[in-house]
């Protein structure tokens, strides 16, 4: 598998890191006040902001995960990119403009301003931290995987490297610097994933669409085949499903007995233990991890699996659709828009940019079914994008293309992690520490360290699946608060608090249950894999019911706040809260007597 | 930015026909659209699970109806977004602008 050009890839990754650093540094020379750090003075233009939003949003899950899931699950994996994109639609329809007008900086800010409750602010701070950390962990694991493929280092090296680069960069300039970096990284990622696809498509069509005459059409009702003799190291125990009988040779433990030499596998399932080496001859049918489509025809059509598949898919869509609006790093980006109108324009651009990007991982996934089917055996399909170019084209061209994708993947981890870190550190520093620039830096260091530790000790899952769970947390906590807070007059602090906690704890419970069951024999029921379809309605209903029961505590100035959210932007009587919060001493003094709240 | 003397009557603005109109126009667009969208998703998932034969109908080459349907979801997301932006610019912003002018002129009178 170590086919990714080592030297080229190291150079490319180093270039990405240097570019990130220097852009960050250039931007940070102008950054001095806390306001600069947190929302880039709200003067970022909508087109650049859209590139920045997309750059930040296209994480490891999009860059590596989508292609991996297409390789494994086929058409069903389309849901991830569709859901990732559609989340912005929900964000725009329900919250973008009102939220921008509310003048709040972070989610806890919004919650406090709308409901005038300090304890509630704490609750939402806690959930911002949970979501941030949950989202950072797969980024770090993806970085470990990428660096592992390039340099054969253990997983923690990549995780640590990304964390260090990001923390140092955030130290330097905070959000303003990051806006430039994010916009740059969108274009970098698009380049890194589209160039290999264009080159490979050109070669693919040029060679008549076959690869050495060995590969099978993608629509045949048979499994894919190895295009050349392939040896695979199995590092974690795996159950494989075989459709067509196959001869292979194995070293290690297979089907509960030790094996050394030729093995015959008939149709059915076969167990392979850790530290086993499997060698397949060229042209042999590829067995795949049990529970995924094994034949190409099955892979190419959407699932026909009845209720549980219906549930999982729709629940995932639900989580992605409603969860995007609750992601702290996405929301904080929208605060950098000048007004509600430019927030809408930004969304439109974001959708275009995302749709354009997602075409390429999907094509990558299709091609990897033909050229790197060995990933189906180990189940490590997240490596598809990284392994494909080297397999497809031998020689220097393949190595360079491999290096380009590795660099793009690195850009993905860097940008998403930077964004998350800025928002998590922002919340940590203003809510738990004292909100000085120094505190922001401590907070950033802390927020970078925790996910690294988790990433190293928890067994990696499919990147996109872990991300799906994070979206479920966001959809079950902040989505109801935002939607009801903006659209329903009668929301009370108690209702919001109880609803958020209930929804959040339900998802976290499901997450813990599935993680534990992953180590202890997969006992968790299928609906816990993606619980959003239950937990989101639970959160909404709890919030509504408790609010109805506590109607007397509806905040007094709800009307003023609602007018502010739904009326036009630069109302003369509406000041940005941020000046009161973070402005200079004289600005604050000037405003002190005119304050309506707090 | 002067603030202390401007205290528009919030209740009054809330109840003004313009504000009610603004909110109704917004709600009438946002909620049906979101519902429509979720149903459109559900349709795909339902077809995939209960009419796999239909979804795997070949159109040309390796392209089947399921795949086209999936790609259409992207297109529809974008179309709805464009519709919303147009709706907001045409029907929402003018009303909002009007409320703003009224509120501000009232503030000056006081």
XYZ file of C-alpha atoms in Angstrom:
708
model
C 0.000 0.000 0.000
C 2.954 2.321 0.535
C 2.642 3.406 -3.051
C 2.045 7.078 -2.361
C 5.194 8.895 -3.428
C 6.986 9.565 -0.177
C 9.274 12.433 -1.091
C 6.747 14.274 -3.238
C 4.068 13.922 -0.611
C 6.292 15.158 2.185
C 7.228 18.199 0.109
C 3.570 18.873 -0.752
C 2.400 18.572 2.858
C 5.246 20.809 3.990
C 4.229 23.393 1.366
C 0.642 23.373 2.616
C 1.821 23.832 6.174
C 4.159 26.696 5.204
C 1.469 28.420 3.130
C -0.970 28.126 6.033
C 1.581 29.569 8.400
C 2.649 32.462 6.215
C -0.893 33.491 5.259
C -1.833 33.292 8.904
C 1.172 35.354 9.860
C 0.533 37.996 7.215
C -3.035 38.364 8.388
C -2.089 38.421 12.032
C 0.057 41.521 11.724
C -3.159 43.495 11.559
C -4.990 41.584 14.257
C -4.775 43.203 17.641
C -8.108 43.605 19.413
C -10.231 40.776 20.671
C -12.818 41.689 18.094
C -10.303 41.111 15.319
C -9.666 37.700 16.717
C -13.227 36.624 16.997
C -15.125 37.912 14.008
C -12.620 39.590 11.769
C -14.318 42.939 12.397
C -17.290 41.777 10.403
C -15.921 43.175 7.199
C -15.304 40.020 5.226
C -16.825 40.165 1.741
C -19.435 37.580 0.889
C -17.605 35.823 -1.922
C -14.425 35.391 0.023
C -16.481 34.480 3.029
C -18.227 31.783 1.002
C -14.880 30.301 0.012
C -13.849 30.471 3.642
C -17.051 28.804 4.825
C -16.616 26.025 2.276
C -12.914 25.717 3.024
C -13.670 25.301 6.665
C -16.546 22.958 6.108
C -14.829 20.512 3.754
C -13.224 18.417 6.402
C -11.624 15.006 6.457
C -15.140 13.582 6.172
C -15.627 15.246 2.798
C -12.145 14.855 1.411
C -11.456 11.267 2.461
C -14.694 9.958 3.900
C -17.085 10.496 0.987
C -14.911 8.684 -1.555
C -14.369 5.901 0.968
C -18.073 5.413 1.525
C -18.771 5.493 -2.215
C -16.149 2.771 -2.640
C -17.785 0.685 0.063
C -21.500 1.466 -0.074
C -21.930 2.814 -3.589
C -24.883 5.007 -4.439
C -26.116 5.100 -0.835
C -23.088 7.171 0.091
C -24.451 9.990 -2.067
C -26.405 10.964 1.026
C -23.425 12.342 2.801
C -22.547 15.023 0.246
C -26.233 15.781 -0.365
C -26.865 16.173 3.347
C -23.688 18.189 3.912
C -24.852 20.598 1.199
C -28.509 20.739 2.159
C -27.600 21.640 5.722
C -26.748 25.082 4.393
C -30.196 25.414 2.937
C -31.743 24.803 6.350
C -29.256 27.164 7.885
C -30.162 29.885 5.439
C -33.925 29.382 5.571
C -34.251 29.258 9.324
C -31.427 31.090 10.953
C -28.787 32.836 8.841
C -30.194 36.347 8.527
C -32.002 36.626 11.908
C -28.970 35.265 13.685
C -26.641 37.709 12.019
C -28.946 40.563 13.023
C -29.225 39.362 16.589
C -25.720 40.716 17.051
C -24.602 37.751 19.113
C -21.125 36.389 18.585
C -21.343 32.772 19.505
C -24.110 30.271 20.158
C -23.978 30.847 23.924
C -24.184 34.589 23.208
C -27.322 34.083 21.186
C -28.916 31.841 23.777
C -28.184 34.294 26.548
C -29.351 37.336 24.596
C -32.582 35.692 23.515
C -33.482 34.117 26.832
C -31.674 36.339 29.351
C -30.356 33.464 31.383
C -26.823 32.888 32.628
C -27.234 29.215 33.590
C -28.541 28.500 30.106
C -25.440 30.088 28.708
C -23.352 27.568 30.628
C -25.371 24.675 29.228
C -24.852 25.854 25.670
C -21.173 26.482 26.309
C -20.858 22.875 27.397
C -22.493 21.663 24.181
C -20.321 23.874 21.992
C -17.311 22.262 23.623
C -18.723 18.745 23.192
C -19.502 19.313 19.509
C -16.142 20.943 18.886
C -14.197 18.093 20.432
C -16.309 15.389 18.760
C -15.733 17.046 15.412
C -12.018 17.525 15.956
C -11.330 13.889 16.804
C -12.000 12.449 13.302
C -9.940 15.263 11.759
C -6.988 14.235 13.868
C -7.543 10.571 13.074
C -7.693 11.410 9.376
C -4.413 13.266 9.692
C -2.903 10.231 11.381
C -4.129 8.005 8.550
C -2.764 10.313 5.858
C 0.657 10.738 7.394
C 0.715 7.015 8.116
C 0.230 6.251 4.424
C 2.901 8.691 3.337
C 5.589 8.165 5.950
C 4.442 4.950 7.650
C 4.367 6.766 10.963
C 2.045 5.669 13.778
C -1.308 7.423 13.897
C -0.546 9.850 16.718
C 2.201 11.637 14.766
C -0.180 13.068 12.177
C -2.734 13.983 14.832
C -0.146 15.823 16.868
C 1.319 17.574 13.826
C -2.051 18.963 12.751
C -2.844 20.061 16.284
C 0.462 21.890 16.648
C 0.228 23.702 13.299
C -3.325 24.792 13.949
C -2.764 25.922 17.515
C 0.309 27.938 16.554
C -1.569 29.538 13.672
C -4.560 30.405 15.835
C -2.159 31.793 18.450
C -0.825 34.122 15.835
C -3.919 35.731 14.427
C -7.197 34.149 15.397
C -10.132 34.524 13.079
C -9.046 37.286 10.748
C -5.957 35.425 9.701
C -8.000 32.289 9.476
C -10.493 33.792 7.011
C -7.740 34.265 4.453
C -6.339 30.840 5.209
C -9.735 29.174 4.874
C -10.523 30.791 1.545
C -7.110 29.763 0.245
C -7.651 26.228 1.472
C -10.941 25.808 -0.333
C -9.241 26.444 -3.657
C -6.325 24.285 -2.633
C -8.626 21.387 -1.785
C -10.595 21.776 -4.974
C -7.355 21.726 -6.956
C -6.015 18.758 -4.998
C -9.042 16.610 -5.649
C -9.954 17.726 -9.166
C -6.518 17.529 -10.799
C -6.034 13.810 -10.094
C -9.599 13.165 -11.243
C -9.055 15.015 -14.541
C -5.760 13.266 -15.195
C -7.180 9.866 -14.312
C -10.274 10.398 -16.443
C -8.096 11.394 -19.376
C -6.002 8.253 -18.949
C -9.086 6.114 -18.336
C -10.776 7.243 -21.541
C -7.487 7.154 -23.464
C -6.930 3.504 -22.552
C -10.422 2.493 -23.649
C -11.857 2.370 -20.164
C -10.175 -0.804 -18.990
C -7.156 -1.445 -16.878
C -4.976 -4.264 -18.207
C -8.085 -6.043 -19.431
C -8.676 -7.414 -15.925
C -11.231 -5.206 -14.288
C -14.952 -5.812 -14.423
C -17.667 -3.424 -15.466
C -19.250 -1.561 -12.578
C -22.710 -2.924 -13.319
C -22.022 -6.662 -13.406
C -23.653 -8.705 -10.672
C -20.212 -9.950 -9.560
C -17.692 -8.656 -7.047
C -14.867 -6.389 -8.228
C -11.562 -8.093 -9.028
C -7.947 -7.460 -8.122
C -6.207 -6.012 -11.144
C -2.825 -7.405 -10.082
C -1.520 -9.834 -7.455
C -2.152 -8.066 -4.169
C -1.048 -8.666 -0.632
C -3.003 -7.198 2.255
C -2.032 -6.820 5.899
C -5.025 -7.172 8.163
C -4.362 -5.243 11.364
C -7.776 -5.368 13.017
C -9.973 -8.509 13.095
C -12.486 -8.513 10.246
C -15.347 -10.645 8.884
C -15.368 -10.951 5.105
C -18.160 -11.996 2.807
C -17.219 -14.078 -0.211
C -19.603 -14.422 -3.161
C -17.406 -16.162 -5.691
C -15.083 -18.950 -4.492
C -11.479 -17.794 -4.350
C -8.009 -19.302 -3.821
C -5.589 -17.200 -1.864
C -2.636 -17.663 0.380
C -2.641 -16.563 3.989
C -0.206 -16.194 6.863
C -1.713 -15.829 10.301
C -5.110 -16.878 11.658
C -8.072 -17.414 9.364
C -11.503 -18.843 10.279
C -10.355 -19.639 13.811
C -7.341 -21.771 12.794
C -3.790 -20.835 11.952
C -2.995 -20.658 8.254
C 0.269 -20.739 6.357
C 0.027 -21.207 2.610
C -2.835 -21.676 0.143
C -6.397 -21.372 1.425
C -9.674 -21.959 -0.395
C -12.655 -19.783 0.476
C -16.099 -20.915 -0.623
C -19.099 -18.558 -0.703
C -20.111 -17.376 2.768
C -18.414 -15.415 5.534
C -14.839 -15.842 6.674
C -13.146 -14.519 9.804
C -9.670 -13.038 9.617
C -7.743 -12.269 12.819
C -5.421 -9.360 13.418
C -1.842 -9.509 12.089
C -2.719 -11.771 9.182
C -1.322 -11.373 5.719
C -3.570 -12.284 2.778
C -2.238 -12.675 -0.769
C -4.635 -12.690 -3.722
C -3.657 -13.547 -7.318
C -4.453 -11.059 -10.076
C -8.001 -11.364 -11.408
C -9.326 -12.890 -8.173
C -12.732 -11.651 -6.976
C -12.489 -9.265 -4.021
C -14.187 -10.297 -0.773
C -15.554 -7.354 1.169
C -16.276 -6.559 4.787
C -19.534 -8.180 5.883
C -22.490 -5.799 5.867
C -21.412 -3.884 2.762
C -22.565 -4.617 -0.805
C -20.323 -7.318 -2.234
C -21.238 -7.373 -5.897
C -20.970 -4.443 -8.244
C -24.618 -4.531 -9.260
C -25.720 -4.461 -5.619
C -23.288 -1.607 -5.045
C -24.582 0.465 -7.926
C -28.233 0.431 -6.888
C -29.649 2.088 -3.777
C -30.285 -0.199 -0.811
C -33.310 -2.416 -0.752
C -32.871 -3.324 2.888
C -36.294 -2.465 4.346
C -36.928 -0.602 7.570
C -33.479 -0.496 9.137
C -31.821 0.899 6.021
C -34.654 3.326 5.508
C -34.250 4.449 9.081
C -30.488 4.827 9.008
C -30.485 6.756 5.752
C -33.313 9.098 6.622
C -32.010 9.634 10.108
C -28.656 10.585 8.672
C -30.268 13.045 6.269
C -32.195 14.515 9.153
C -29.048 14.938 11.230
C -27.095 16.546 8.402
C -29.981 18.771 7.312
C -30.659 20.155 10.765
C -27.233 19.753 12.340
C -25.306 22.148 10.113
C -26.966 25.163 11.715
C -25.793 24.019 15.137
C -22.123 23.672 14.283
C -20.189 26.343 16.122
C -17.497 26.782 13.486
C -20.035 27.262 10.709
C -22.131 29.749 12.640
C -19.223 31.864 13.731
C -18.375 32.250 10.038
C -21.771 33.764 9.376
C -21.121 36.448 11.947
C -18.350 37.736 9.736
C -20.941 38.768 7.127
C -21.743 42.439 6.979
C -25.537 42.086 7.129
C -28.395 39.668 6.664
C -28.429 40.191 2.922
C -24.812 39.310 2.491
C -25.345 36.311 4.774
C -27.888 35.036 2.227
C -25.573 35.712 -0.668
C -22.801 33.870 1.110
C -25.021 30.810 1.474
C -25.764 30.759 -2.223
C -22.082 30.866 -3.088
C -21.330 28.210 -0.500
C -23.832 25.823 -2.076
C -22.244 26.290 -5.476
C -18.750 25.769 -4.180
C -19.708 22.692 -2.177
C -21.657 21.119 -5.040
C -18.703 21.644 -7.339
C -16.322 20.077 -4.866
C -18.400 16.993 -4.110
C -18.450 15.872 -7.738
C -14.831 14.862 -7.423
C -14.778 12.628 -4.326
C -17.702 10.749 -5.874
C -15.762 10.085 -9.070
C -12.770 9.110 -6.926
C -14.955 6.598 -5.120
C -16.178 5.067 -8.387
C -12.650 4.759 -9.756
C -11.310 3.268 -6.563
C -13.834 0.443 -6.850
C -11.937 -0.541 -9.998
C -8.398 0.151 -8.914
C -8.007 -0.194 -5.157
C -10.557 -2.888 -4.211
C -8.099 -4.257 -1.635
C -9.313 -1.516 0.729
C -12.631 -3.364 0.824
C -10.883 -6.274 2.510
C -9.434 -4.281 5.397
C -12.439 -1.960 5.584
C -10.077 1.055 5.678
C -11.870 2.681 2.782
C -11.065 6.168 4.052
C -7.664 5.711 2.439
C -9.199 5.413 -1.052
C -8.454 8.967 -2.187
C -4.863 8.667 -1.007
C -4.156 5.241 -2.464
C -5.914 5.635 -5.803
C -3.533 7.869 -7.826
C -0.483 5.728 -7.037
C -2.335 2.570 -8.058
C -3.850 4.060 -11.166
C -0.741 5.555 -12.691
C 2.629 4.019 -12.096
C 5.787 6.118 -12.052
C 6.405 9.736 -11.223
C 3.050 11.054 -12.438
C 1.212 8.750 -10.057
C 3.517 9.766 -7.231
C 2.991 13.459 -7.880
C -0.776 13.062 -8.065
C -0.671 11.047 -4.839
C 1.308 13.848 -3.252
C -1.264 16.390 -4.425
C -4.141 14.493 -2.839
C -2.202 13.950 0.383
C -1.544 17.688 0.541
C -5.222 18.387 -0.140
C -6.230 16.035 2.647
C -3.876 17.853 4.941
C -5.399 21.154 3.933
C -8.758 19.664 4.867
C -7.650 18.764 8.370
C -5.911 22.077 8.857
C -8.794 24.255 7.752
C -11.570 22.457 9.605
C -9.498 22.117 12.732
C -8.561 25.815 12.638
C -12.180 26.846 12.359
C -13.284 24.540 15.130
C -10.445 25.564 17.332
C -11.191 29.257 16.890
C -14.822 28.818 17.835
C -14.185 26.442 20.707
C -11.393 28.632 22.027
C -13.587 31.707 21.564
C -16.314 30.200 23.706
C -13.842 28.879 26.270
C -12.041 32.174 26.619
C -15.079 34.435 26.882
C -17.201 32.138 29.024
C -14.832 30.309 31.278
C -11.772 32.528 31.216
C -11.835 36.326 31.185
C -11.919 37.064 27.466
C -8.503 38.670 27.127
C -6.293 37.906 24.126
C -4.017 35.895 26.400
C -6.940 33.770 27.577
C -7.878 33.067 23.989
C -4.447 31.570 23.470
C -4.588 29.374 26.558
C -8.012 28.215 25.462
C -6.736 27.376 21.964
C -3.922 25.266 23.370
C -6.296 23.380 25.620
C -8.880 22.878 22.870
C -6.167 21.448 20.623
C -4.777 19.045 23.199
C -7.945 17.249 24.291
C -8.996 15.873 20.849
C -5.446 14.641 20.162
C -5.587 12.530 23.298
C -8.989 11.104 22.336
C -7.919 10.537 18.718
C -4.945 8.506 19.863
C -6.815 6.300 22.313
C -10.146 5.611 20.635
C -10.305 3.139 17.770
C -10.992 5.002 14.516
C -14.349 4.442 12.884
C -15.292 5.494 9.362
C -14.609 9.221 9.369
C -17.920 10.172 7.801
C -19.863 8.061 10.279
C -18.275 9.766 13.296
C -19.001 13.109 11.718
C -22.630 12.016 11.248
C -22.877 11.521 15.005
C -21.512 15.000 15.677
C -24.179 16.425 13.391
C -26.758 14.504 15.399
C -25.588 16.202 18.605
C -25.802 19.611 16.959
C -29.227 18.842 15.493
C -30.594 17.719 18.866
C -29.279 20.650 20.879
C -28.737 23.917 19.024
C -31.111 23.374 16.138
C -34.245 23.411 18.337
C -32.969 26.368 20.370
C -32.195 28.360 17.250
C -35.359 27.520 15.356
C -37.705 27.990 18.306
C -35.722 30.947 19.618
C -36.074 32.739 16.325
C -39.574 31.668 15.375
C -41.496 31.039 18.568
C -42.292 33.804 21.010
C -43.097 31.608 23.930
C -39.792 29.834 24.386
C -38.643 30.020 28.013
C -35.188 29.544 29.524
C -36.332 26.438 31.382
C -37.770 24.932 28.203
C -34.630 25.604 26.213
C -32.381 24.235 28.939
C -34.291 21.035 29.538
C -34.805 20.426 25.803
C -31.152 20.913 24.910
C -29.931 18.743 27.731
C -32.385 15.955 26.967
C -31.601 15.936 23.256
C -27.875 16.159 23.787
C -27.741 13.451 26.424
C -29.825 11.095 24.265
C -27.337 11.360 21.397
C -24.326 11.109 23.672
C -25.881 8.031 25.300
C -26.310 6.450 21.875
C -22.739 7.368 20.977
C -21.327 5.797 24.135
C -23.482 2.700 23.649
C -22.336 2.156 20.051
C -18.674 2.815 20.931
C -18.723 0.396 23.846
C -20.609 -2.190 21.828
C -17.957 -1.871 19.105
C -15.418 -3.226 21.580
C -17.688 -5.819 23.174
C -19.389 -7.674 20.351
C -21.768 -5.284 18.579
C -24.827 -5.630 20.804
C -26.137 -2.109 20.234
C -29.427 -2.039 18.275
C -29.295 -0.612 14.758
C -31.259 2.519 15.482
C -28.530 3.791 17.817
C -26.096 4.045 14.896
C -27.767 7.258 13.853
C -30.345 8.371 16.432
C -31.185 11.843 15.067
C -34.618 10.834 13.818
C -35.687 10.145 17.429
C -33.590 12.618 19.351
C -34.372 15.743 17.320
C -38.152 15.424 17.785
C -37.572 14.559 21.462
C -35.575 17.756 21.901
C -38.200 19.847 20.093
C -41.126 18.391 22.042
C -39.412 18.670 25.409
C -38.556 22.254 24.669
C -42.119 23.108 23.673
C -43.777 21.233 26.532
C -41.530 22.630 29.262
C -41.891 26.128 27.805
C -45.666 25.818 27.867
C -45.497 24.777 31.503
C -43.287 27.724 32.462
C -44.953 30.505 30.486
C -44.503 33.010 33.278
C -40.760 33.141 32.737
C -40.875 34.337 29.125
C -38.123 36.981 29.014
C -39.463 40.532 29.310
C -37.701 41.990 26.316
C -38.545 39.210 23.896
C -40.387 41.606 21.600
C -37.483 43.946 21.250
C -35.154 41.087 20.498
C -37.523 39.575 17.976
C -37.991 42.834 16.157
C -34.268 43.126 15.963
C -33.929 39.664 14.452
C -36.694 39.966 11.903
C -36.512 43.625 10.990
C -33.953 45.039 8.588
C -30.281 45.229 9.267
C -28.704 48.502 10.184
C -31.472 49.781 12.436
C -30.206 52.967 13.966
C -31.255 51.989 17.453
C -29.634 48.600 17.346
C -26.042 48.485 18.359
C -23.866 45.485 17.910
C -23.551 43.786 21.209
C -19.926 43.129 20.482
C -18.940 46.731 21.044
C -20.417 46.564 24.506
C -18.621 43.331 25.089
C -15.281 43.621 23.468
C -14.859 47.223 22.398
C -12.176 49.614 23.563
C -12.450 51.337 26.914
C -13.857 54.599 25.575
C -16.333 52.854 23.282
C -17.593 50.918 26.245
C -17.824 54.014 28.419
C -19.754 55.792 25.685
C -22.220 52.979 25.512
C -22.502 52.343 29.215
C -25.392 54.704 29.869
C -27.307 53.603 26.786
C -27.355 49.937 27.584
C -30.678 48.189 27.512
C -29.597 44.882 28.919
C -26.922 43.215 30.956
C -24.610 56.403 17.594
C -27.090 57.931 20.003
C -29.259 55.534 21.869
C -30.788 56.701 25.109
C -33.522 58.921 23.712
C -34.703 56.481 21.033
C -37.181 54.145 22.581
C -39.581 52.934 19.936
C -42.660 51.239 21.233
C -41.741 47.594 20.673
C -45.212 46.289 21.250
C -46.574 48.716 18.710
C -44.004 47.818 16.082
C -44.647 44.136 16.717
C -48.344 44.623 16.113
C -47.981 46.895 13.096
C -49.469 45.471 9.896
C -46.128 45.760 8.125
C -44.300 43.659 10.661
C -47.054 41.063 10.657
C -46.902 41.008 6.856
C -43.142 40.641 6.886
C -43.236 37.731 9.266
C -46.079 36.055 7.451
C -44.318 36.294 4.114
C -41.182 34.847 5.599
C -42.971 32.027 7.389
C -45.079 31.186 4.362
C -41.963 30.617 2.356
C -39.632 29.030 4.859
C -41.720 26.320 6.471
C -43.457 24.870 3.399
C -40.114 24.881 1.568
C -38.365 22.998 4.352
C -41.243 20.518 4.502
C -41.204 20.033 0.753
C -37.515 19.407 0.872
C -37.682 16.780 3.603
C -40.482 15.021 1.718
C -38.443 15.060 -1.482
C -35.640 13.356 0.438
C -38.009 10.861 1.941
C -39.330 10.042 -1.511
C -35.866 9.051 -2.659
C -35.236 6.881 0.387
C -38.650 5.237 0.116
C -38.176 4.509 -3.579
C -34.726 3.116 -2.896
C -36.019 0.759 -0.247
C -39.361 -0.285 -1.643
C -38.941 0.097 -5.389
C -35.351 -0.965 -6.023
C -36.381 -2.341 -9.396
C -37.470 1.083 -10.558
C -34.397 2.768 -9.145
C -32.002 0.388 -10.873
C -33.576 0.901 -14.291
C -30.699 1.560 -16.662
C -30.852 4.810 -18.535
C -27.572 4.577 -20.415
C -24.268 2.877 -19.699
C -23.842 2.437 -15.963
C -26.168 5.312 -15.183
C -29.415 4.233 -13.505
C -32.426 6.167 -12.268
C -31.183 6.019 -8.653
C -27.998 7.820 -9.556
C -29.797 10.522 -11.537
C -32.285 10.946 -8.700
C -29.399 11.393 -6.273
C -27.728 14.040 -8.389
C -31.071 15.821 -8.777
C -31.101 16.314 -4.999
C -28.090 18.585 -5.391
C -29.780 20.537 -8.126
C -32.978 20.952 -6.115
C -31.044 22.229 -3.100
C -29.537 24.904 -5.247
C -32.806 25.824 -6.940
C -34.563 26.298 -3.593
C -31.731 28.476 -2.373
C -31.997 30.681 -5.438
C -35.748 30.929 -5.034
C -35.313 32.004 -1.450
C -32.723 34.641 -2.230
C -34.982 36.057 -4.920
C -38.014 35.952 -2.623
C -36.090 37.716 0.129
C -34.772 40.427 -2.146
C -38.100 41.034 -3.838
C -40.717 40.526 -1.129
C -38.995 40.764 2.225
C -36.397 43.482 2.033
C -38.738 46.294 0.840
C -41.139 45.688 3.741
C -38.271 45.517 6.183
C -36.903 48.747 4.792
C -40.276 50.412 5.279
C -40.506 49.344 8.928
C -37.036 50.625 9.500
C -37.838 54.034 8.077
C -40.972 54.300 10.182
C -39.279 53.277 13.378
C -36.413 55.668 12.824
C -38.570 58.657 11.940
C -40.704 57.995 15.001
C -37.537 57.870 17.070
C -36.578 61.305 15.793
C -39.927 62.839 16.668
C -39.591 61.896 20.325
